[in-house]
mmCIF file of C-alpha atoms in Angstrom:
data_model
loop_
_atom_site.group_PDB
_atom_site.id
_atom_site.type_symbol
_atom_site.label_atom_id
_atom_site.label_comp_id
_atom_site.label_asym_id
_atom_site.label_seq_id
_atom_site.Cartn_x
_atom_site.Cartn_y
_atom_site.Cartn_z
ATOM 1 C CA UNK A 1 -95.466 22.542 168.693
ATOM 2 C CA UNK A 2 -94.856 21.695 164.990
ATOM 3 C CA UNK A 3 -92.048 23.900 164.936
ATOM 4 C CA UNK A 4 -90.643 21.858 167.864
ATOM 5 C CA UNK A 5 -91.157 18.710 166.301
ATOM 6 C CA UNK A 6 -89.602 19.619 163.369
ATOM 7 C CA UNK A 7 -86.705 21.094 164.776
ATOM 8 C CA UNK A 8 -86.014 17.653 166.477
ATOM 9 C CA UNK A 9 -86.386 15.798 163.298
ATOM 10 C CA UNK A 10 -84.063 18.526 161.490
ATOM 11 C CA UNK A 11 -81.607 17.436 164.241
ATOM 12 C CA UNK A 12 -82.373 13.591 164.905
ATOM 13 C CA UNK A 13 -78.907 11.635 165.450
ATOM 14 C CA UNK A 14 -78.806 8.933 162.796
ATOM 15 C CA UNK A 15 -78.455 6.454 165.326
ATOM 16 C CA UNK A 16 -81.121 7.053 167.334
ATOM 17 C CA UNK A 17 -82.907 3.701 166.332
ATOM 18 C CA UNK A 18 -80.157 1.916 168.420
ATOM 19 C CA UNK A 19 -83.259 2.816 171.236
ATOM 20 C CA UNK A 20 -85.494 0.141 169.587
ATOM 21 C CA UNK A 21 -82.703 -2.394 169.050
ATOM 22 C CA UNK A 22 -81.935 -2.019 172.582
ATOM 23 C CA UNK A 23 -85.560 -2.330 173.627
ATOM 24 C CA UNK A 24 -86.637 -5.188 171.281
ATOM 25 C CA UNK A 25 -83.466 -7.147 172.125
ATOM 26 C CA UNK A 26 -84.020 -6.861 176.490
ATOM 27 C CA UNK A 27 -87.524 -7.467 175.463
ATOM 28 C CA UNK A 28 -86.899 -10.995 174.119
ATOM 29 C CA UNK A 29 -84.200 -11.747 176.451
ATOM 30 C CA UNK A 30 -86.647 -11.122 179.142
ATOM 31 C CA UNK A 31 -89.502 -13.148 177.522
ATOM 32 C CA UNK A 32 -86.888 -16.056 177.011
ATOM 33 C CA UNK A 33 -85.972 -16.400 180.960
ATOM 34 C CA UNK A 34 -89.702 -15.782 181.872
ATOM 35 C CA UNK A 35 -89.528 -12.035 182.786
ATOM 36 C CA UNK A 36 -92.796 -11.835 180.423
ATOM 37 C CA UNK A 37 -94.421 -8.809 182.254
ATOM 38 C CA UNK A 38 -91.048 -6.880 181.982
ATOM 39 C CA UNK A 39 -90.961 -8.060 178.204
ATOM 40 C CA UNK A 40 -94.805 -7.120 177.525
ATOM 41 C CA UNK A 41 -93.972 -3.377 178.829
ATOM 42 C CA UNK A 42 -90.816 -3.093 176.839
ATOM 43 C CA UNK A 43 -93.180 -4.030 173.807
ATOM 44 C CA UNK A 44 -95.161 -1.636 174.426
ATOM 45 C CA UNK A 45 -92.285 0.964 174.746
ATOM 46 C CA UNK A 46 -91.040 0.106 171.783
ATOM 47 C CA UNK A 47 -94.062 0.379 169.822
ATOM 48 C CA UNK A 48 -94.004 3.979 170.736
ATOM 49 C CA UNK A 49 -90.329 4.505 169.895
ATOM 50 C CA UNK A 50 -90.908 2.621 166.830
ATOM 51 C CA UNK A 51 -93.223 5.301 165.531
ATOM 52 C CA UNK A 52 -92.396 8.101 166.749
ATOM 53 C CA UNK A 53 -88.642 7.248 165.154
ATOM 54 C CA UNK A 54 -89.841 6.795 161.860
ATOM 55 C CA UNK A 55 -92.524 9.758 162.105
ATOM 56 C CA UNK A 56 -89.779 11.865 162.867
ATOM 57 C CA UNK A 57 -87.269 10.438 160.112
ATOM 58 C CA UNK A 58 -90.104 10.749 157.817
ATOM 59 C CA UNK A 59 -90.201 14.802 158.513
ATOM 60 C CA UNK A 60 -86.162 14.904 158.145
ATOM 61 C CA UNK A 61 -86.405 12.901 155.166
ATOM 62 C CA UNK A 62 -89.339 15.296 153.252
ATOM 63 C CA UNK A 63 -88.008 18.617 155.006
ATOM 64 C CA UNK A 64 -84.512 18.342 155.471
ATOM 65 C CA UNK A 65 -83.603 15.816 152.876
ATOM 66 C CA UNK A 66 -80.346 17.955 151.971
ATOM 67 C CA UNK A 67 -79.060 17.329 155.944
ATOM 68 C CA UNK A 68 -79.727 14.042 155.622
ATOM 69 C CA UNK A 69 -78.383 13.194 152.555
ATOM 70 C CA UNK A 70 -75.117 14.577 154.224
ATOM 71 C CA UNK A 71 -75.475 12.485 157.138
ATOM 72 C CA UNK A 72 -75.601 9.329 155.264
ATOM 73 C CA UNK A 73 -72.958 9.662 153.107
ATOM 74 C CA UNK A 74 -70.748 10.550 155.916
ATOM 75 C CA UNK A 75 -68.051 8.632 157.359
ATOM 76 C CA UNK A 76 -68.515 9.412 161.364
ATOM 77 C CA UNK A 77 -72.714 9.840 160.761
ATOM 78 C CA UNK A 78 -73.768 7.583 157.787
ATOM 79 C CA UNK A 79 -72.984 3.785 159.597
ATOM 80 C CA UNK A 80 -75.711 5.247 162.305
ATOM 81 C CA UNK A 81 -78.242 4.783 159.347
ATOM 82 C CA UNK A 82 -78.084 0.902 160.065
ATOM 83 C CA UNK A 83 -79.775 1.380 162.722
ATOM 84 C CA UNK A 84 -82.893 1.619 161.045
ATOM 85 C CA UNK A 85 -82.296 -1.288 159.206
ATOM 86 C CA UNK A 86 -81.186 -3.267 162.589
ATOM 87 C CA UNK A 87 -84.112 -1.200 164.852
ATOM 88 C CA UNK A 88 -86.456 -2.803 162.069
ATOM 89 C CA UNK A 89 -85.885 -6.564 162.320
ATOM 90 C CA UNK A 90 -85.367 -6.472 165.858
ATOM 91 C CA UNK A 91 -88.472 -5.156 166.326
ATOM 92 C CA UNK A 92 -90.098 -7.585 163.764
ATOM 93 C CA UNK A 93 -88.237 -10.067 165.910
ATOM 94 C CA UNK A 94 -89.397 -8.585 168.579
ATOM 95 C CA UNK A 95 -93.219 -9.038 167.740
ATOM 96 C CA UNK A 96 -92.866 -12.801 166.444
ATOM 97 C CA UNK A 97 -91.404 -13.969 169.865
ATOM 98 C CA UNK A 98 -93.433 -11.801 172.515
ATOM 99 C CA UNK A 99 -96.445 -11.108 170.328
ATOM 100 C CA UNK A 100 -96.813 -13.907 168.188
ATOM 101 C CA UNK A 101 -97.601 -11.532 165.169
ATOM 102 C CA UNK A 102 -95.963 -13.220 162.274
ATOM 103 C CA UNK A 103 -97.657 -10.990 159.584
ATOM 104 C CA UNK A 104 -96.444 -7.563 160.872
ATOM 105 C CA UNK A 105 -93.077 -9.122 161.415
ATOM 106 C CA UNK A 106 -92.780 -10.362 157.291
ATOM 107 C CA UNK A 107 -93.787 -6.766 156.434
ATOM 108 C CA UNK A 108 -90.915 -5.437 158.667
ATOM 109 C CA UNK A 109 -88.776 -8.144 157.012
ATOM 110 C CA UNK A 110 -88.923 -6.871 153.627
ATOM 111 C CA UNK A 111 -89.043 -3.024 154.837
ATOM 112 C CA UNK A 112 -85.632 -4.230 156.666
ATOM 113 C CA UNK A 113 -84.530 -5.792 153.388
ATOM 114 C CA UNK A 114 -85.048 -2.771 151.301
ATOM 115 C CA UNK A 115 -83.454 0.179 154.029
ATOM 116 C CA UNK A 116 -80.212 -2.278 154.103
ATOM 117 C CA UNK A 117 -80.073 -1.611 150.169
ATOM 118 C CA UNK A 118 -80.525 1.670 150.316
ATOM 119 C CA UNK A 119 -78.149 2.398 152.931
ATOM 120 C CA UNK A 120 -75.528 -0.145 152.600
ATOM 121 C CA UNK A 121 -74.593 0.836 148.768
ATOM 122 C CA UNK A 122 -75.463 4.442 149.373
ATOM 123 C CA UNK A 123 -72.854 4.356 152.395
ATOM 124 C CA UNK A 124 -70.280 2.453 151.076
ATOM 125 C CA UNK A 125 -70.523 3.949 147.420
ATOM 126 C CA UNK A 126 -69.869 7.646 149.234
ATOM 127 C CA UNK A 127 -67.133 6.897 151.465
ATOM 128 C CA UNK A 128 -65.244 4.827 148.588
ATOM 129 C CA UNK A 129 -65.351 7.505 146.163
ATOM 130 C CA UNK A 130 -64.906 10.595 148.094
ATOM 131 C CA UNK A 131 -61.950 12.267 147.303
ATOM 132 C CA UNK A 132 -60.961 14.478 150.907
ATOM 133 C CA UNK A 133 -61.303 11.212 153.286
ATOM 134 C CA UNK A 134 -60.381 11.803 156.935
ATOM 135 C CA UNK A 135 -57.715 10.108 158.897
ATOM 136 C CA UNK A 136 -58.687 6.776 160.545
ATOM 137 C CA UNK A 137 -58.548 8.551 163.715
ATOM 138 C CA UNK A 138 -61.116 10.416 162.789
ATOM 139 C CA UNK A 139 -63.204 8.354 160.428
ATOM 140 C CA UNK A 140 -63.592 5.135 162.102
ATOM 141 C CA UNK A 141 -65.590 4.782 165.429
ATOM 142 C CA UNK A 142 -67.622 1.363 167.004
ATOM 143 C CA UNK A 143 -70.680 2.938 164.586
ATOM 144 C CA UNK A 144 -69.451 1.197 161.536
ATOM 145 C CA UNK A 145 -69.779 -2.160 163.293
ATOM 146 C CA UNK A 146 -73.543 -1.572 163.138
ATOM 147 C CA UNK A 147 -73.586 -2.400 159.298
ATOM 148 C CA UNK A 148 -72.802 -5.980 160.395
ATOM 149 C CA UNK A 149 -75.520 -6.145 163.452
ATOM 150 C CA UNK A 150 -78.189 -4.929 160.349
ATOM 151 C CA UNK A 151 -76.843 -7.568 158.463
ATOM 152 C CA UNK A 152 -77.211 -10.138 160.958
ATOM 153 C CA UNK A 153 -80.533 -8.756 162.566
ATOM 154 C CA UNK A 154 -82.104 -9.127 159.024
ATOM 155 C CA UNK A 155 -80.878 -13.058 158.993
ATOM 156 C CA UNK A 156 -82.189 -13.470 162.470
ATOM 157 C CA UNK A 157 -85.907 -12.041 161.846
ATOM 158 C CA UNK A 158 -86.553 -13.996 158.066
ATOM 159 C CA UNK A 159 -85.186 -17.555 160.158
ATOM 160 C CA UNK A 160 -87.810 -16.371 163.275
ATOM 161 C CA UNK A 161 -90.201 -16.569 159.926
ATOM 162 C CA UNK A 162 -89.315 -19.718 158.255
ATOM 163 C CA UNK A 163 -91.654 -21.850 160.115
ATOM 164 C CA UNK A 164 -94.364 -19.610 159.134
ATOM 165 C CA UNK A 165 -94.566 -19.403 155.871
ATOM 166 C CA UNK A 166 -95.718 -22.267 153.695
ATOM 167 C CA UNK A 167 -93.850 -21.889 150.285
ATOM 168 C CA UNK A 168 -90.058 -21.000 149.427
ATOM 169 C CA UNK A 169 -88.559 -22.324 152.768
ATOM 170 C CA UNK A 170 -85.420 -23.184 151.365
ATOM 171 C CA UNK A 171 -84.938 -20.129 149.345
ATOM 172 C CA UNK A 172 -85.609 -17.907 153.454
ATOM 173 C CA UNK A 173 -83.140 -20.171 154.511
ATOM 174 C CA UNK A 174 -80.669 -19.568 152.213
ATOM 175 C CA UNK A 175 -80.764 -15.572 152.189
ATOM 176 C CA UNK A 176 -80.548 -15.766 155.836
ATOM 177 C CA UNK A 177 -77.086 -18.241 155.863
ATOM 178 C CA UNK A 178 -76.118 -16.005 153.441
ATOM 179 C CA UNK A 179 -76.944 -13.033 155.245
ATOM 180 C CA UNK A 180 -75.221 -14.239 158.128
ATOM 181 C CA UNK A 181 -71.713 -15.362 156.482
ATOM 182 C CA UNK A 182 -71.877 -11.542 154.656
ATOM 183 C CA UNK A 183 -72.277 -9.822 158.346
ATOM 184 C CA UNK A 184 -69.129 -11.951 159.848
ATOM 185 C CA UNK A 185 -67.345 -10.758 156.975
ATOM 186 C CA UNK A 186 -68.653 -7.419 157.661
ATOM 187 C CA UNK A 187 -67.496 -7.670 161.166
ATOM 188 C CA UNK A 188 -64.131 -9.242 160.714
ATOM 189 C CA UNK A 189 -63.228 -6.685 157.886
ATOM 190 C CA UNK A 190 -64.488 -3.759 160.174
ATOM 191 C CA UNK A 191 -63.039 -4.808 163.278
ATOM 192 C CA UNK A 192 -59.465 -4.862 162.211
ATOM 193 C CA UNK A 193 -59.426 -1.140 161.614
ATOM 194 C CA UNK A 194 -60.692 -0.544 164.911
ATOM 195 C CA UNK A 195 -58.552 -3.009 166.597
ATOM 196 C CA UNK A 196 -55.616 -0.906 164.786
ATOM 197 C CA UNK A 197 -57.672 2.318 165.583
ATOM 198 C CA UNK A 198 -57.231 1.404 169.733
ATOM 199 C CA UNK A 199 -53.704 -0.046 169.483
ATOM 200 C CA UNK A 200 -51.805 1.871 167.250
ATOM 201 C CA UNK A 201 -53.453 5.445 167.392
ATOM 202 C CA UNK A 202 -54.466 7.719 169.937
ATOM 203 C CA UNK A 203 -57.084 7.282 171.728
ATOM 204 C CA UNK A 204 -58.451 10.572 173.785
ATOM 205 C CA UNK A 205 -60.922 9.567 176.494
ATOM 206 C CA UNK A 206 -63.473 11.865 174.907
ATOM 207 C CA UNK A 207 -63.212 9.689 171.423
ATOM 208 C CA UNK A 208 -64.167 6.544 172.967
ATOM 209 C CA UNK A 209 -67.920 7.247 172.769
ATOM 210 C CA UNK A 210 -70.741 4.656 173.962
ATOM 211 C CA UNK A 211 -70.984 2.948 170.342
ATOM 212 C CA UNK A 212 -67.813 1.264 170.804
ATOM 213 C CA UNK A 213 -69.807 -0.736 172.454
ATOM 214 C CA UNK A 214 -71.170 -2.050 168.885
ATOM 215 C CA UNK A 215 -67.642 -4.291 169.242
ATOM 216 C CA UNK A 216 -69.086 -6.321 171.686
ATOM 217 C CA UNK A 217 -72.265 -6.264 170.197
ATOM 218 C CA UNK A 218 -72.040 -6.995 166.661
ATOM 219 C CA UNK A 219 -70.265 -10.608 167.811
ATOM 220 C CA UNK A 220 -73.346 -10.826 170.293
ATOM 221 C CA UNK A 221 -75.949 -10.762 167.508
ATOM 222 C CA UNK A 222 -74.015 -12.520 165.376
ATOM 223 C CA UNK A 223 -73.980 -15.209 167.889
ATOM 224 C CA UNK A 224 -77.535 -15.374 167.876
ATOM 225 C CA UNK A 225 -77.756 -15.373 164.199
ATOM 226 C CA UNK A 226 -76.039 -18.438 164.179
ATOM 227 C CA UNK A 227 -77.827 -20.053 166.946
ATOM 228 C CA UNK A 228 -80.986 -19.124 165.137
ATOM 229 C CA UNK A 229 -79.994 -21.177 162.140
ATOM 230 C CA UNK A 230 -79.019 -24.097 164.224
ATOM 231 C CA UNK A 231 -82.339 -24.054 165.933
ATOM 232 C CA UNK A 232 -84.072 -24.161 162.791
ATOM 233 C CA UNK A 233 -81.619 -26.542 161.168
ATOM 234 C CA UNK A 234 -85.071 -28.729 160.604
ATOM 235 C CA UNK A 235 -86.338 -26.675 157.868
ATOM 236 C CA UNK A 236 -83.572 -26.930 155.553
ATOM 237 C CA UNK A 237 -81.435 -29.332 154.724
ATOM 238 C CA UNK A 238 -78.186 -28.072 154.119
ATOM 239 C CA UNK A 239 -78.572 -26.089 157.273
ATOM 240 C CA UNK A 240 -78.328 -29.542 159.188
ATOM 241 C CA UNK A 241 -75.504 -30.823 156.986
ATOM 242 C CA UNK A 242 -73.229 -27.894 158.066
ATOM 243 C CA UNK A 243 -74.280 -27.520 161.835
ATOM 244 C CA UNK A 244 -71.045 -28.959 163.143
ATOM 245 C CA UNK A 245 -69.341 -25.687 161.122
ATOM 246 C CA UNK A 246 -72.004 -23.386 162.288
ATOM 247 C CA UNK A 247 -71.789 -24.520 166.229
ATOM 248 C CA UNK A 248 -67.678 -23.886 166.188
ATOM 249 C CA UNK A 249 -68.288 -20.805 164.210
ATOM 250 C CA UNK A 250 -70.926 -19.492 166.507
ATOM 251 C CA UNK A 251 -68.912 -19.930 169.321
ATOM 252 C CA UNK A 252 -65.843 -18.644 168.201
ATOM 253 C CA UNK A 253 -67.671 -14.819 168.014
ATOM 254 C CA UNK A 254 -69.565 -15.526 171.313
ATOM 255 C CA UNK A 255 -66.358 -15.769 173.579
ATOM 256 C CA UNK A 256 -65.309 -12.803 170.642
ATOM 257 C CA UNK A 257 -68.267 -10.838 172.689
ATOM 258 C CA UNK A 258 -67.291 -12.278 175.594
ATOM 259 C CA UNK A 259 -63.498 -11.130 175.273
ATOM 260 C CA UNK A 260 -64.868 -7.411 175.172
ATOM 261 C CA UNK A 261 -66.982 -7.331 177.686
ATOM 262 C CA UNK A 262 -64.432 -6.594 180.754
ATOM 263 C CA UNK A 263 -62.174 -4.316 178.127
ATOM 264 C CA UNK A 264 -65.242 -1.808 177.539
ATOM 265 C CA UNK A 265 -66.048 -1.716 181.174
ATOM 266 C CA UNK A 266 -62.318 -1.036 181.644
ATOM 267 C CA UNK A 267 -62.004 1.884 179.525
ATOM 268 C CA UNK A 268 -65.694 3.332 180.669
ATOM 269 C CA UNK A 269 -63.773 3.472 183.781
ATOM 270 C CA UNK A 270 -61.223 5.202 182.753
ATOM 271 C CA UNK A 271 -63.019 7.427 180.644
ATOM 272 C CA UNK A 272 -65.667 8.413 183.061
ATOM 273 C CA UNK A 273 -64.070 8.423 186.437
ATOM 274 C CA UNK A 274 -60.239 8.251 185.906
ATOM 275 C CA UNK A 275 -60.553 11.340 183.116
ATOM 276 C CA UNK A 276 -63.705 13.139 184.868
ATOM 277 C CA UNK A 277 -65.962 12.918 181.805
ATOM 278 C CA UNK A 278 -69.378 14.174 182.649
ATOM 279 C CA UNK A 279 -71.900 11.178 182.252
ATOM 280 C CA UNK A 280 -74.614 13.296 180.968
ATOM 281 C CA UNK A 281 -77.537 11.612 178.538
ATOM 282 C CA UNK A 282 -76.756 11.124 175.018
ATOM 283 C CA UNK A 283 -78.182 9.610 172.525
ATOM 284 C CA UNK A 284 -75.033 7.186 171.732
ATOM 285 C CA UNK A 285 -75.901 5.258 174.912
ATOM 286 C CA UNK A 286 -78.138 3.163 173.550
ATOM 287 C CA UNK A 287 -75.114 1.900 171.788
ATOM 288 C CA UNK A 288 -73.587 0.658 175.299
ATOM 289 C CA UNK A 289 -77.100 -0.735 175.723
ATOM 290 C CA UNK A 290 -77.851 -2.452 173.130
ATOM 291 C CA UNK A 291 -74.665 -4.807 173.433
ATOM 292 C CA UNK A 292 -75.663 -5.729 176.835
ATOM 293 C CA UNK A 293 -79.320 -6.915 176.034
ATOM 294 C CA UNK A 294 -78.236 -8.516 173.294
ATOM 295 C CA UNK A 295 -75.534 -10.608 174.753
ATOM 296 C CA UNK A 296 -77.992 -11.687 177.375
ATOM 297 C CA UNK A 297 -80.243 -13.401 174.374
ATOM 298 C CA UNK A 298 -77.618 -14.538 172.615
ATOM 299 C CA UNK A 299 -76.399 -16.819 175.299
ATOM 300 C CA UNK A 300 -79.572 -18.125 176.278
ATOM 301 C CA UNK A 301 -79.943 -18.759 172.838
ATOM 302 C CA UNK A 302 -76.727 -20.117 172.043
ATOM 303 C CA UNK A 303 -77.174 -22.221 175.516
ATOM 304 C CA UNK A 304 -79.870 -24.162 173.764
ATOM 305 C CA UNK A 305 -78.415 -24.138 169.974
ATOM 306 C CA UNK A 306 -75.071 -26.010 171.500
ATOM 307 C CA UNK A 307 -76.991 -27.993 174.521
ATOM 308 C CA UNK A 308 -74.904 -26.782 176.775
ATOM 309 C CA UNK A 309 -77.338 -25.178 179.605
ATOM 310 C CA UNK A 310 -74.723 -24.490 182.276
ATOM 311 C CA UNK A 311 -73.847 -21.514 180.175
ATOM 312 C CA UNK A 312 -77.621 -20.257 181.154
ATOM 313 C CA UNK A 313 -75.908 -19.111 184.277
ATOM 314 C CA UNK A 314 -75.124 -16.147 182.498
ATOM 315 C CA UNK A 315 -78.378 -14.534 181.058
ATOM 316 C CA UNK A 316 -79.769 -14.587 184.556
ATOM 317 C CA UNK A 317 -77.498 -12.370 185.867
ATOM 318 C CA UNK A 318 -76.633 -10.102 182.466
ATOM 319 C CA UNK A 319 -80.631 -9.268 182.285
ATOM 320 C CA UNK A 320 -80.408 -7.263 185.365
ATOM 321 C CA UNK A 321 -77.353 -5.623 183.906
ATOM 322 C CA UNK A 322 -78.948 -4.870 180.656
ATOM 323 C CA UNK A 323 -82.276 -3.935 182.440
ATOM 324 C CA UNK A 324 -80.357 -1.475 185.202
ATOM 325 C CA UNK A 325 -78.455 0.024 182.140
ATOM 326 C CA UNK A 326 -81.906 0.280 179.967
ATOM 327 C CA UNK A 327 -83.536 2.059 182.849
ATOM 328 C CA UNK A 328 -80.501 4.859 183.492
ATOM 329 C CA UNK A 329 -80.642 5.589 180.300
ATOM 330 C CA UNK A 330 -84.393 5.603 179.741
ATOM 331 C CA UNK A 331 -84.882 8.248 182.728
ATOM 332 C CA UNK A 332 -82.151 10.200 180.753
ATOM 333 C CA UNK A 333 -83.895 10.220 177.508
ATOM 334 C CA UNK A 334 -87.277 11.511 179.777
ATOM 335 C CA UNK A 335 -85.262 14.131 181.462
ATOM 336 C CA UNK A 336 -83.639 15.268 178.193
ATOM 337 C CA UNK A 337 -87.416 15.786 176.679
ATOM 338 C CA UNK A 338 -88.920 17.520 179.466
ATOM 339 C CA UNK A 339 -85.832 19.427 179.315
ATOM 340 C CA UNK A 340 -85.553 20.140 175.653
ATOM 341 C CA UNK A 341 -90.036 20.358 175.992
ATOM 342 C CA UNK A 342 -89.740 22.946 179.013
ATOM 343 C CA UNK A 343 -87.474 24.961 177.187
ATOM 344 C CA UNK A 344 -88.773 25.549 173.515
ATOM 345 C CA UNK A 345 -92.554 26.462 176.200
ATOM 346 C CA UNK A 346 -90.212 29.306 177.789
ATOM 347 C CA UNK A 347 -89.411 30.731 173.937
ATOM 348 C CA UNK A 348 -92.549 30.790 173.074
#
């Protein structure tokens, strides 16, 4: 059995975190429209995932650091390595707003703060000074998107803490606007290239893999980092002074999200039933999920951050899209282990 758990870790898709973003984020949507035994059980989940995602990077990190060295500094594999940044503050989100555990979620904070260090200059340093760089075909996918929803999930989680810590308010408050400003540029820069990537190059059905989804969702968190600030406006001043700017800004990458949402569907469509690709489970799918729980908190949230509640219309019905789209894929990943479990029992 520890040969099969270390094979799993020697193979662990970087990405794989996207599970707890995807959890944490349905999680708090649910808690926020009063689905709070759906959200308790999701906590629960992803306490589990949590763990056993970080025991298992832990193993690949002290046995197979060479692999995964070479996985971060990748181009297609390294932006995956966010995920542990974003997977972390979600989660610390996660446990302020559903579990009221505001000393767990600091520690989470500044583990968040120090993995989107690590990975953001180790990333960007390899891909900038490689000297055989593939073609953008090739090199840019929805992935690199999630260095912006890290960037942003980081902001959101150290706001969620500003009312709960005594000293240095303004000083929270001012990492986290500037942590939010750095992940629109992120996003803006990032998003041009795929933009060009879909329009201008081709784009074979079996590229256009579920974390093209991050398009859509790296506006969607972003949209809730912003409301975030604007609900907490109170604790700093200059937070209050530039609302007006914030609530325009905000805005302008929700209907962003909201712009996406029908063009992913679209080419999910055509990818899956017009071109016959098998739907099979893979871990990339909690890329499409993700985006979908997330949008569904980042309206409710940006409902109340612009006063504008007839736009609450819209998390009530997304949560049972996110939720359906959690639960497929869930009953994948469970098939997939019993699979991948009943297998390595027949070898040995």
């Amino acid at each position: 059995m520890i040969g099969f758990i270390k094979k799993q870790a020697e193979n662990l898709f970087s990405g794989y975190f996207a599970m707890v973003m995807a959890t944490g984020a349905l999680s708090i949507g649910s808690f926020l429209l009063g689905l709070e035994v759906i959200s308790k059980v999701l906590l629960y989940i992803n306490i589990i995932a949590y763990l056993t995602l970080w025991l298992l990077t832990i193993i690949r990190l002290f046995f197979y650091f060479p692999k995964l060295r070479e996985d971060l500094t990748s181009h297609t594999l390294g932006p995956g390595f966010f995920t542990l940044v974003a997977g972390t503050s979600v989660f610390g989100s996660q446990l302020i707003i559903v579990a009221n555990n505001y000393t767990l979620a600091l520690y989470l904070w500044i583990l968040a703060i120090i993995l989107w260090v690590i990975i953001m200059y180790t990333f960007f340093t390899a891909v900038t000074v490689r000297k055989n760089k593939p073609a953008i075909a090739e090199g840019i996918n929805g992935a690199w998107l999630i260095a912006a929803v890290g960037t942003q999930s980081v902001s959101i989680l150290g706001t969620l803490l500003t009312p709960h810590v005594e000293d240095g308010r303004g000083i929270i408050m001012f990492f986290t606007l500037c942590m939010y400003f750095l992940g629109c540029m992120l996003y803006l820069n990032i998003i041009t290239l795929i933009f060009y990537r879909f329009t201008f190059v081709e784009l074979k059905f079996d590229a256009l893999t579920p974390p093209y989804w991050i398009n859509m969702g790296a506006v969607a968190i972003t949209t809730l980092a912003g409301s975030t600030l604007i609900l907490h406006s109170e604790y700093w001043g200059l937070i209050d002074e530039i609302t007006p700017f914030l609530k325009g800004f905000t805005l302008f990458f929700w209907i962003t999200g909201t712009w996406w949402i029908p063009l992913l569907f679209i080419l999910m469509i055509w990818r899956h039933i017009y071109n016959h690709y098998p739907l099979t489970y893979d871990a990339q799918f909690w890329g499409m999920v993700f985006p979908l729980s997330m949008y569904t908190t980042s309206t409710f949230q940006l409902s109340k951050a612009l006063e504008v509640p007839f736009l609450e219309v819209i998390p009530h019905v997304m949560v049972y899209v996110a939720l359906a789209s959690w639960i497929v894929v869930f009953i994948g990943l469970v098939h997939h282990i019993y699979l991948h479990t009943a297998n390595h029992l027949k070898q040995t």
